[in-house]
Coordinates of C-alpha atoms in Angstrom, one line a residue:
M115 CA 25.1 4.8 22.3
S116 CA 26.7 1.6 20.5
S117 CA 25.6 0.9 17.0
E118 CA 23.7 -2.0 18.3
N119 CA 21.9 0.2 20.9
A120 CA 21.2 2.9 17.9
D121 CA 19.8 0.2 16.0
A122 CA 17.5 -1.2 18.6
G123 CA 16.3 2.7 19.1
H124 CA 15.4 3.3 15.6
E125 CA 13.3 -0.2 15.2
H126 CA 11.5 1.2 18.4
E127 CA 11.0 4.4 16.6
E128 CA 9.7 2.7 13.2
S129 CA 7.5 0.1 15.4
S130 CA 5.5 2.7 16.7
V131 CA 4.6 4.8 13.1
W132 CA 1.9 3.2 11.1
D133 CA 2.4 2.3 7.8
V134 CA -1.3 3.3 6.6
V135 CA -3.5 4.7 8.8
V136 CA -7.4 4.5 7.8
V137 CA -9.9 7.0 9.1
G138 CA -13.9 5.5 9.1
A139 CA -14.5 2.3 8.8
G140 CA -17.6 2.3 6.5
P141 CA -16.9 0.6 3.0
A142 CA -14.5 2.7 1.9
G143 CA -12.3 2.7 4.7
A144 CA -12.7 -1.3 5.2
S145 CA -11.5 -1.6 1.7
A146 CA -8.6 0.8 2.2
A147 CA -7.7 -1.1 5.0
Y148 CA -8.0 -4.5 3.4
A149 CA -5.7 -3.6 0.5
A150 CA -2.9 -2.2 2.4
A151 CA -3.2 -5.3 4.9
V152 CA -3.2 -7.7 2.0
A153 CA 0.2 -6.0 1.1
G154 CA 1.7 -6.7 3.9
R155 CA 1.6 -3.4 5.7
R156 CA 0.8 -2.5 9.2
V157 CA -2.5 -0.8 9.2
L158 CA -4.6 1.1 11.8
L159 CA -8.3 1.7 11.2
L160 CA -10.0 4.4 13.3
E161 CA -13.7 4.6 13.9
K162 CA -15.2 7.0 16.1
A163 CA -18.5 4.8 16.4
E164 CA -18.9 1.2 18.1
L165 CA -19.4 -1.6 15.3
P166 CA -21.9 -2.3 14.3
R167 CA -23.2 1.0 13.5
Y168 CA -26.7 1.8 11.7
K169 CA -26.1 4.3 8.3
T170 CA -28.8 5.9 6.2
C171 CA -28.5 4.1 3.1
G172 CA -31.0 2.1 0.7
G173 CA -28.6 -0.8 0.5
G174 CA -28.9 -1.6 -3.0
I175 CA -25.4 -3.7 -4.0
I176 CA -25.4 -3.6 -7.6
G177 CA -22.5 -5.7 -9.9
Y178 CA -19.7 -3.6 -9.3
S179 CA -20.2 -3.8 -5.5
R180 CA -19.6 -7.3 -5.7
D181 CA -16.6 -7.7 -7.9
S182 CA -15.0 -5.1 -5.6
L183 CA -15.5 -7.1 -2.4
P184 CA -12.6 -9.4 -1.2
P185 CA -12.3 -12.5 -2.3
G186 CA -14.7 -14.9 -0.6
F187 CA -16.6 -12.6 0.7
E188 CA -20.2 -13.7 1.7
L189 CA -22.7 -11.1 1.0
P190 CA -25.2 -11.0 4.1
L191 CA -28.0 -10.9 1.8
R192 CA -31.6 -9.5 2.5
D193 CA -33.3 -10.3 -0.4
R194 CA -32.5 -10.5 -4.0
I195 CA -34.3 -8.5 -6.7
H196 CA -35.4 -9.6 -10.1
A197 CA -38.3 -7.1 -10.5
V198 CA -38.4 -3.4 -10.5
T199 CA -41.7 -1.3 -10.9
F200 CA -41.1 2.6 -11.9
S201 CA -43.3 5.3 -11.4
L202 CA -43.7 8.6 -12.1
N203 CA -44.9 10.5 -9.2
G204 CA -47.0 7.5 -8.4
R205 CA -48.7 7.5 -11.9
L206 CA -48.2 5.2 -15.1
S207 CA -46.6 2.4 -13.0
R208 CA -45.2 -0.3 -14.9
T209 CA -43.1 -3.5 -13.6
R210 CA -39.8 -4.9 -15.5
R211 CA -38.8 -8.0 -14.1
S212 CA -35.6 -10.5 -15.1
K213 CA -35.1 -14.0 -14.8
R214 CA -31.6 -13.5 -13.6
M215 CA -31.1 -11.2 -10.5
L216 CA -30.7 -7.6 -11.0
F217 CA -28.8 -6.5 -7.6
G218 CA -29.0 -7.4 -4.0
L219 CA -30.2 -5.5 -0.8
I220 CA -28.1 -5.4 2.6
N221 CA -28.7 -3.8 6.0
R222 CA -24.8 -1.7 6.2
P223 CA -24.9 -2.8 9.4
E224 CA -24.4 -6.2 9.0
F225 CA -22.4 -5.4 5.7
D226 CA -19.8 -2.9 7.4
A227 CA -19.3 -5.1 10.1
G228 CA -18.5 -8.1 7.7
L229 CA -15.8 -5.7 5.8
V230 CA -14.2 -4.5 8.6
E231 CA -13.7 -8.3 9.6
E232 CA -12.3 -9.0 6.3
A233 CA -9.2 -6.2 7.1
Q234 CA -8.7 -7.4 10.2
K235 CA -8.5 -11.2 8.8
A236 CA -6.1 -9.3 6.3
G237 CA -4.0 -8.3 9.3
A238 CA -5.3 -4.3 10.0
E239 CA -6.0 -3.3 13.4
L240 CA -9.0 -2.1 14.6
R241 CA -9.8 0.6 17.2
T242 CA -13.3 2.0 17.6
G243 CA -14.3 5.0 19.7
A244 CA -11.6 7.0 18.1
T245 CA -12.6 10.7 17.1
V246 CA -9.9 12.4 15.2
S247 CA -10.0 16.1 16.1
R248 CA -7.2 17.1 13.3
V249 CA -4.5 15.8 10.7
E250 CA -1.4 17.8 10.9
Q251 CA 1.8 17.0 8.2
H252 CA 4.2 19.5 9.8
G253 CA 4.4 21.0 13.3
A254 CA 5.7 20.0 16.7
A255 CA 3.9 16.8 16.5
V256 CA 5.3 15.6 13.4
P257 CA 8.9 14.1 13.9
D258 CA 9.9 14.4 10.5
R259 CA 8.5 14.6 6.9
R260 CA 7.6 11.2 6.4
T261 CA 5.4 11.3 8.9
V262 CA 1.8 12.7 9.3
A263 CA 0.2 13.0 12.7
V264 CA -3.4 12.1 13.4
V265 CA -4.5 13.7 16.6
L266 CA -7.3 12.0 17.9
S267 CA -10.2 14.2 20.3
G268 CA -8.7 13.0 23.8
G269 CA -5.1 14.6 22.9
E270 CA -3.2 11.3 21.5
T271 CA -1.2 11.2 18.9
V272 CA -1.2 8.6 16.2
L273 CA 1.6 8.5 13.4
A274 CA 1.3 7.5 9.6
R275 CA 3.5 6.8 6.9
A276 CA 0.3 7.8 5.1
V277 CA -3.4 8.4 6.1
V278 CA -6.5 7.5 3.9
G279 CA -9.8 9.5 4.9
A280 CA -12.9 7.7 4.7
D281 CA -14.7 9.7 7.5
G282 CA -17.7 11.0 5.1
S283 CA -18.3 13.8 3.3
A284 CA -18.2 16.3 6.6
G285 CA -15.4 14.2 8.1
R286 CA -12.0 15.8 9.2
I287 CA -10.0 14.3 6.8
G288 CA -11.8 15.8 3.4
A289 CA -11.6 19.1 5.2
H290 CA -7.9 18.8 5.5
V291 CA -7.3 18.0 2.0
G292 CA -9.9 20.5 1.0
V293 CA -12.3 18.6 -1.0
K294 CA -14.9 20.6 -2.8
L295 CA -18.6 20.1 -3.0
D296 CA -20.6 20.9 -5.5
Q297 CA -23.9 18.6 -5.3
V298 CA -25.8 18.3 -2.1
D299 CA -28.7 16.5 -1.7
L300 CA -30.8 15.5 1.2
G301 CA -32.1 11.7 1.9
L302 CA -34.7 10.8 4.0
E303 CA -35.1 7.4 5.1
A304 CA -37.8 5.0 7.4
E305 CA -37.2 1.7 8.3
I306 CA -40.7 0.0 8.5
P307 CA -41.3 -3.2 9.9
V308 CA -44.4 -4.7 8.1
P309 CA -46.2 -8.2 8.4
Q310 CA -45.4 -11.4 6.6
T311 CA -48.4 -10.8 4.3
V312 CA -47.0 -7.5 3.6
A313 CA -43.3 -8.5 3.3
E314 CA -44.4 -11.2 0.4
D315 CA -46.3 -8.6 -1.7
W316 CA -42.5 -6.9 -2.1
A317 CA -40.3 -10.0 -1.5
G318 CA -37.9 -9.8 -4.8
R319 CA -39.0 -6.2 -6.2
V320 CA -38.5 -2.8 -5.5
L321 CA -40.4 0.2 -6.7
I322 CA -38.7 3.1 -7.7
D323 CA -40.5 6.3 -8.0
W324 CA -39.4 10.0 -10.3
G325 CA -40.5 12.8 -7.7
P326 CA -42.2 15.8 -8.0
M327 CA -39.0 18.4 -7.5
P328 CA -36.5 18.2 -10.3
G329 CA -33.9 15.5 -9.9
S330 CA -36.1 13.4 -6.9
Y331 CA -36.9 10.1 -6.8
G332 CA -38.0 7.8 -4.2
W333 CA -37.6 4.0 -3.4
V334 CA -39.1 1.3 -1.4
F335 CA -36.3 -1.9 -0.8
P336 CA -37.8 -4.8 0.7
K337 CA -35.3 -6.8 3.3
G338 CA -37.2 -9.6 5.1
D339 CA -39.5 -8.1 7.6
T340 CA -38.7 -4.6 7.3
L341 CA -38.9 -2.4 4.2
T342 CA -36.4 0.3 3.3
V343 CA -38.9 3.5 2.5
G344 CA -36.7 6.6 1.4
V345 CA -36.3 9.5 -0.9
I346 CA -34.0 12.1 -2.1
S347 CA -33.9 15.6 -3.7
A348 CA -31.6 18.7 -3.6
R349 CA -30.7 20.0 -0.6
G350 CA -32.9 23.6 -0.2
D351 CA -36.1 22.2 0.3
G352 CA -36.2 20.5 3.0
G353 CA -40.2 20.6 3.9
G354 CA -40.5 19.6 0.2
T355 CA -38.7 16.6 0.9
K356 CA -40.4 15.4 4.2
R357 CA -43.7 15.7 2.2
Y358 CA -42.8 13.7 -0.7
L359 CA -41.5 10.9 1.8
E360 CA -45.1 11.4 4.1
D361 CA -46.8 11.4 0.5
F362 CA -45.3 8.6 -1.0
V363 CA -45.4 6.3 2.2
A364 CA -49.3 7.0 2.4
R365 CA -49.4 6.2 -1.3
I366 CA -47.9 2.7 -1.1
G367 CA -49.9 2.3 1.8
L368 CA -47.5 2.2 4.6
A369 CA -48.9 5.1 6.2
G370 CA -50.0 2.9 9.2
F371 CA -46.9 1.2 10.2
E372 CA -44.6 2.7 12.8
P373 CA -40.9 3.1 11.4
K374 CA -38.3 1.4 13.4
I375 CA -35.8 3.9 12.5
S376 CA -36.4 7.4 10.8
S377 CA -33.2 9.0 9.6
G378 CA -31.6 11.6 7.0
H379 CA -28.6 12.2 5.6
L380 CA -26.5 14.6 3.0
T381 CA -25.1 13.2 0.0
R382 CA -22.3 15.5 -1.5
C383 CA -20.5 15.2 -4.7
R384 CA -17.1 16.5 -5.4
S385 CA -16.6 19.2 -8.0
D386 CA -14.3 18.2 -11.0
D387 CA -11.6 20.0 -9.9
S388 CA -11.6 18.8 -6.3
P389 CA -8.2 17.7 -4.9
L390 CA -8.0 13.5 -4.2
S391 CA -4.9 14.1 -1.7
R392 CA -2.7 16.4 -0.1
G393 CA 0.8 15.6 1.0
R394 CA 1.0 12.1 2.8
V395 CA -3.1 11.8 2.9
L396 CA -5.6 10.7 0.4
V397 CA -9.6 10.7 0.2
C398 CA -11.6 7.9 -0.9
G399 CA -15.2 7.4 -0.8
D400 CA -17.6 10.1 0.6
A401 CA -14.7 12.0 2.1
A402 CA -13.6 12.3 -1.4
G403 CA -17.4 13.3 -2.8
L404 CA -17.2 10.1 -5.3
L405 CA -20.4 9.0 -5.7
E406 CA -22.7 9.0 -8.9
P407 CA -24.7 12.2 -9.0
W408 CA -27.9 10.9 -10.6
T409 CA -28.8 8.3 -8.3
R410 CA -26.5 9.3 -5.7
E411 CA -25.2 5.4 -5.4
G412 CA -22.6 5.5 -3.3
I413 CA -21.5 2.0 -2.1
S414 CA -19.7 0.5 -5.4
F415 CA -17.9 4.1 -5.1
A416 CA -17.1 3.7 -1.8
L417 CA -15.9 -0.1 -2.3
R418 CA -13.8 0.6 -5.5
S419 CA -12.3 4.2 -4.8
G420 CA -11.4 2.8 -1.3
R421 CA -9.3 -0.4 -2.3
L422 CA -7.4 2.4 -4.7
A423 CA -6.6 4.2 -2.0
G424 CA -5.4 1.4 0.1
E425 CA -3.2 0.4 -2.7
W426 CA -1.9 3.8 -3.3
A427 CA -0.8 4.2 0.1
V428 CA 0.9 1.7 0.4
R429 CA 3.4 3.6 -2.2
V430 CA 2.7 6.9 -0.5
A431 CA 4.0 5.0 2.7
E432 CA 7.1 3.9 1.0
S433 CA 7.8 7.2 -0.3
H434 CA 11.3 8.4 1.0
D435 CA 10.6 12.1 -0.2
A436 CA 7.7 14.4 -0.6
V437 CA 8.6 14.6 -4.5
D438 CA 7.7 10.7 -4.4
A439 CA 4.9 10.7 -2.1
R440 CA 3.4 13.7 -4.4
R441 CA 3.8 11.7 -7.7
Q442 CA 2.2 8.4 -5.6
A443 CA -0.8 10.8 -4.9
L444 CA -1.1 12.2 -8.2
N445 CA -1.3 8.3 -9.5
Y446 CA -3.7 7.8 -7.1
A447 CA -5.8 10.9 -8.5
F448 CA -5.1 9.9 -12.1
A449 CA -6.9 6.1 -11.3
I450 CA -10.0 7.8 -9.3
K451 CA -10.6 10.3 -12.4
A452 CA -9.8 8.1 -15.2
G453 CA -12.4 5.4 -14.0
L454 CA -14.8 7.1 -11.5
G455 CA -14.8 10.6 -12.3
V456 CA -15.7 9.5 -16.2
E457 CA -18.8 7.6 -14.8
M458 CA -19.3 10.9 -12.4
S459 CA -19.5 13.1 -15.4
V460 CA -21.7 10.9 -17.3
G461 CA -23.8 10.7 -14.5
R462 CA -24.0 14.6 -14.0
R463 CA -25.0 15.0 -17.6
M464 CA -27.9 12.3 -16.9
L465 CA -29.2 14.1 -13.8
K466 CA -29.8 17.4 -16.0
L467 CA -31.3 15.2 -18.7
F468 CA -33.5 13.6 -15.3
E469 CA -34.4 17.5 -14.2
R470 CA -35.3 18.7 -17.4
R471 CA -37.5 15.5 -18.6
P472 CA -38.4 12.7 -15.8
G473 CA -41.3 11.8 -17.6
L474 CA -39.4 10.8 -20.9
L475 CA -36.7 8.8 -19.0
H476 CA -39.8 7.0 -17.3
A477 CA -41.3 6.4 -20.6
V478 CA -38.2 5.1 -22.7
L479 CA -37.2 2.9 -19.4
T480 CA -40.7 1.7 -19.2
G481 CA -41.6 1.2 -23.2
F482 CA -38.0 0.4 -24.6
R483 CA -36.4 -2.8 -24.1
P484 CA -33.1 -1.8 -25.1
A485 CA -33.3 0.8 -22.1
W486 CA -34.4 -1.5 -19.4
N487 CA -31.7 -3.8 -21.1
A488 CA -29.2 -1.1 -20.4
F489 CA -30.7 -0.6 -16.9
A490 CA -30.3 -4.4 -16.0
G491 CA -26.6 -4.4 -17.2
I492 CA -25.9 -1.5 -15.2
T493 CA -27.4 -3.0 -11.9
R494 CA -25.6 -6.6 -12.8
G495 CA -22.3 -4.3 -13.3
T496 CA -22.0 -5.7 -17.3
T497 CA -22.1 -2.3 -18.0
S498 CA -21.8 1.4 -17.1
L499 CA -23.7 4.6 -17.8
A500 CA -20.1 5.8 -19.5
E501 CA -19.5 2.8 -21.4
L502 CA -23.4 2.6 -22.5
V503 CA -23.1 6.4 -23.4
R504 CA -19.5 6.0 -25.5
S505 CA -21.3 3.1 -27.0
H506 CA -24.1 4.4 -28.3
P507 CA -24.0 7.8 -30.8
L508 CA -28.0 8.1 -30.2
A509 CA -27.2 8.6 -26.3
Q510 CA -24.3 10.7 -27.0
R511 CA -26.2 13.1 -29.2
A512 CA -29.3 12.7 -26.6
L513 CA -26.6 14.2 -23.9
S514 CA -24.9 16.4 -26.1
T515 CA -28.3 18.5 -27.2
M516 CA -29.5 18.8 -22.9
D517 CA -25.9 20.1 -22.5
R518 CA -26.8 23.1 -25.2
T519 CA -29.9 23.5 -23.7

């Protein structure tokens, strides 16, 4: 073969290998695909469902989520929240109000589809109806050590220099990496269409109810003519969680309305020593077990970890040997642990406090203005739980006391 033909053959081989393949087109995957595509890499985004598709999710967009969106992204907000009603298992209700917006509410099908569109505009290619059966980094399907084989359920193999797993907490990529989980919760949710008069009563206000089981709470999120009503608690008492939702819906006067959608979902938090990568494969969002342990808020964690995964996947893809690829993957893990990991650590301690003393937390939030201001700061993204604990000695002492008891 002449040198000219050899070069042509090499170029053909390279063109058949994607720089970055992202598995899962939720907020984490779309953010990863966008970040890698903006960097000028060839990016393939794989999604097993057809878009748009429904996801069990309250749909709250806090400040950190807004700050992590692509420049110019227009949020498809269904409501802007300026008030929060807190209750303690239906009792001691109190509403706190703010002149400034606390957070926004979206429907996930619209939000996810918009993020995917931004990734496509940046140059990523989307492929739906693509179910990943496994990932291989060694073996006959892998042509060299710089390549990862993503094997689809129909037998087709897609090759990449780096892979980002964003296919959920029960997905194939997290299993490949060896993600370990130490907190699993069950969330149940209903999308309830309501008449205009009922919708107007809820406009601009959410309800957060601290529930009857340790660590549980419920919510009502208004989205125009539909209310998203849900509860969450530790997995293990599915019957109790279901009864909580039924009682909660009845208590707030919505038992007479037929839900448009009723769904359930398991949320899973990673353990501290859980890996975030294996070889040239990174995980982010739910696939990595990244979410806030107390509130189980996951959208901001998905957007932030997805962006980081996309940026570091570019560096992994550029690595010419296993040593450099591992170095870049470790840098990604360090970035996650230094930011989101610290927030998760504080969230775990807050969950323990909440499990033991929900009444105390309710009293502080509803009766102590600095606590309400802190809550508002977190929702707006001007501060975080970790920053609050670092900057307030009283909070540090309170959590330390709970750690010892």
